[in-house]
Short mmCIF file of C-alpha atoms in Angstrom, two decimals:
data_model
loop_
_atom_site.label_atom_id
_atom_site.label_comp_id
_atom_site.label_asym_id
_atom_site.label_seq_id
_atom_site.Cartn_x
_atom_site.Cartn_y
_atom_site.Cartn_z
CA MET X 1 59.49 83.59 77.20
CA ALA X 2 59.08 86.62 79.44
CA GLN X 3 56.33 88.11 77.28
CA ASN X 4 53.99 85.39 78.54
CA ALA X 5 54.89 85.91 82.21
CA THR X 6 52.70 87.57 84.82
CA PHE X 7 54.34 90.53 86.55
CA ILE X 8 53.48 91.28 90.18
CA GLN X 9 54.69 94.27 92.17
CA VAL X 10 55.69 93.17 95.65
CA THR X 11 56.25 95.73 98.39
CA HIS X 12 57.59 95.48 101.92
CA THR X 13 53.99 95.20 103.14
CA THR X 14 53.13 92.21 100.93
CA THR X 15 52.47 89.16 103.07
CA CYS X 16 53.50 85.63 102.16
CA ASP X 17 49.87 84.50 102.23
CA SER X 18 48.67 87.29 99.94
CA LEU X 19 51.48 86.66 97.47
CA CYS X 20 50.80 82.93 97.37
CA GLN X 21 47.06 83.60 96.94
CA VAL X 22 47.83 85.71 93.85
CA LEU X 23 50.26 83.16 92.49
CA PHE X 24 47.92 80.20 92.96
CA SER X 25 44.97 82.14 91.51
CA LYS X 26 46.86 82.24 88.18
CA GLY X 27 46.73 78.47 87.90
CA ALA X 28 49.40 75.81 88.24
CA LEU X 29 52.31 78.25 88.10
CA MET X 30 55.56 76.71 89.11
CA LYS X 31 58.52 78.61 87.62
CA VAL X 32 59.31 82.01 89.15
CA LEU X 33 62.11 84.48 88.40
CA LEU X 34 62.92 86.61 91.45
CA ILE X 35 64.95 89.75 90.74
CA GLU X 36 65.80 91.15 94.17
CA ASN X 37 69.03 92.67 95.49
CA ASP X 38 68.00 92.75 99.18
CA MET X 39 69.29 89.39 100.40
CA SER X 40 66.96 89.23 103.38
CA ALA X 41 63.88 89.83 101.24
CA ARG X 42 65.18 87.48 98.57
CA LEU X 43 65.85 84.60 100.97
CA THR X 44 62.51 85.05 102.72
CA THR X 45 60.61 85.09 99.43
CA GLU X 46 62.56 82.16 98.00
CA HIS X 47 61.96 80.05 101.13
CA MET X 48 58.26 80.90 101.23
CA LEU X 49 57.69 80.02 97.57
CA MET X 50 59.91 76.94 97.50
CA SER X 51 58.09 75.53 100.55
CA ARG X 52 54.88 75.78 98.52
CA GLY X 53 56.27 73.94 95.50
CA PHE X 54 57.46 76.75 93.26
CA HIS X 55 60.77 76.54 91.37
CA ILE X 56 62.75 79.76 91.89
CA ASP X 57 65.55 81.26 89.85
CA GLY X 58 67.09 84.41 91.32
CA ALA X 59 69.08 87.41 90.19
CA LEU X 60 70.65 90.24 92.17
CA LEU X 61 70.89 92.65 89.23
CA GLY X 62 68.43 93.76 86.58
CA THR X 63 70.80 92.80 83.77
CA ASP X 64 71.19 89.26 85.18
CA GLY X 65 67.40 88.99 85.51
CA LEU X 66 66.98 90.12 81.91
CA ASN X 67 69.44 87.48 80.71
CA LEU X 68 67.58 84.76 82.59
CA ALA X 69 64.19 85.98 81.35
CA ARG X 70 65.44 85.84 77.78
CA LEU X 71 66.87 82.33 78.19
CA TYR X 72 64.13 80.55 80.13
CA PRO X 73 60.32 80.57 80.22
CA TYR X 74 58.90 81.89 83.49
CA ASP X 75 55.30 81.85 84.67
CA ILE X 76 55.86 84.81 87.01
CA ILE X 77 58.58 87.40 87.42
CA LEU X 78 58.87 89.07 90.85
CA LEU X 79 60.87 92.23 90.49
CA ASN X 80 62.24 94.86 92.85
CA ARG X 81 61.62 98.39 91.60
CA ILE X 82 65.00 99.60 92.86
CA LEU X 83 68.04 97.59 91.75
CA PRO X 84 71.74 98.51 91.81
CA ASP X 85 72.23 98.61 88.03
CA MET X 86 68.83 99.68 86.71
CA SER X 87 65.28 100.27 87.87
CA GLY X 88 62.63 97.59 87.84
CA LEU X 89 60.67 99.72 85.37
CA GLU X 90 63.67 99.64 83.03
CA VAL X 91 63.76 95.88 83.32
CA LEU X 92 60.06 95.74 82.40
CA GLY X 93 60.69 98.01 79.46
CA GLU X 94 63.41 95.65 78.18
CA LEU X 95 61.16 92.61 78.46
#
C-alpha cells in the first residue's frame, strides 16, 4: 500500500544517476509509480528506470495516480508537484 512507499521529490535538475543512486540505496526496490503529466519528463524517467530493472506504472493525473496507489503496492512513488487536476502535495495528503 502507498503508506509503505518512499516518496522522492524530483526536480528538473535531478540527474538519472542521482535518482538511481537514491532508489538503489533503499534496497531491492522494483515497483515504481510515476505520476507525471509532462510527457517528455515521463518518458525519459520511465526509460531510465526500466533500463535499470524497475517496473514502472504511470499516471498523467493526480486522481489516476491515487487510484493506482490505492490498488497496488509500490516501493516508490515519484510525483510531480504540479499536475493538471491537483497538486502533488494534495496527492500526498490523500495517501
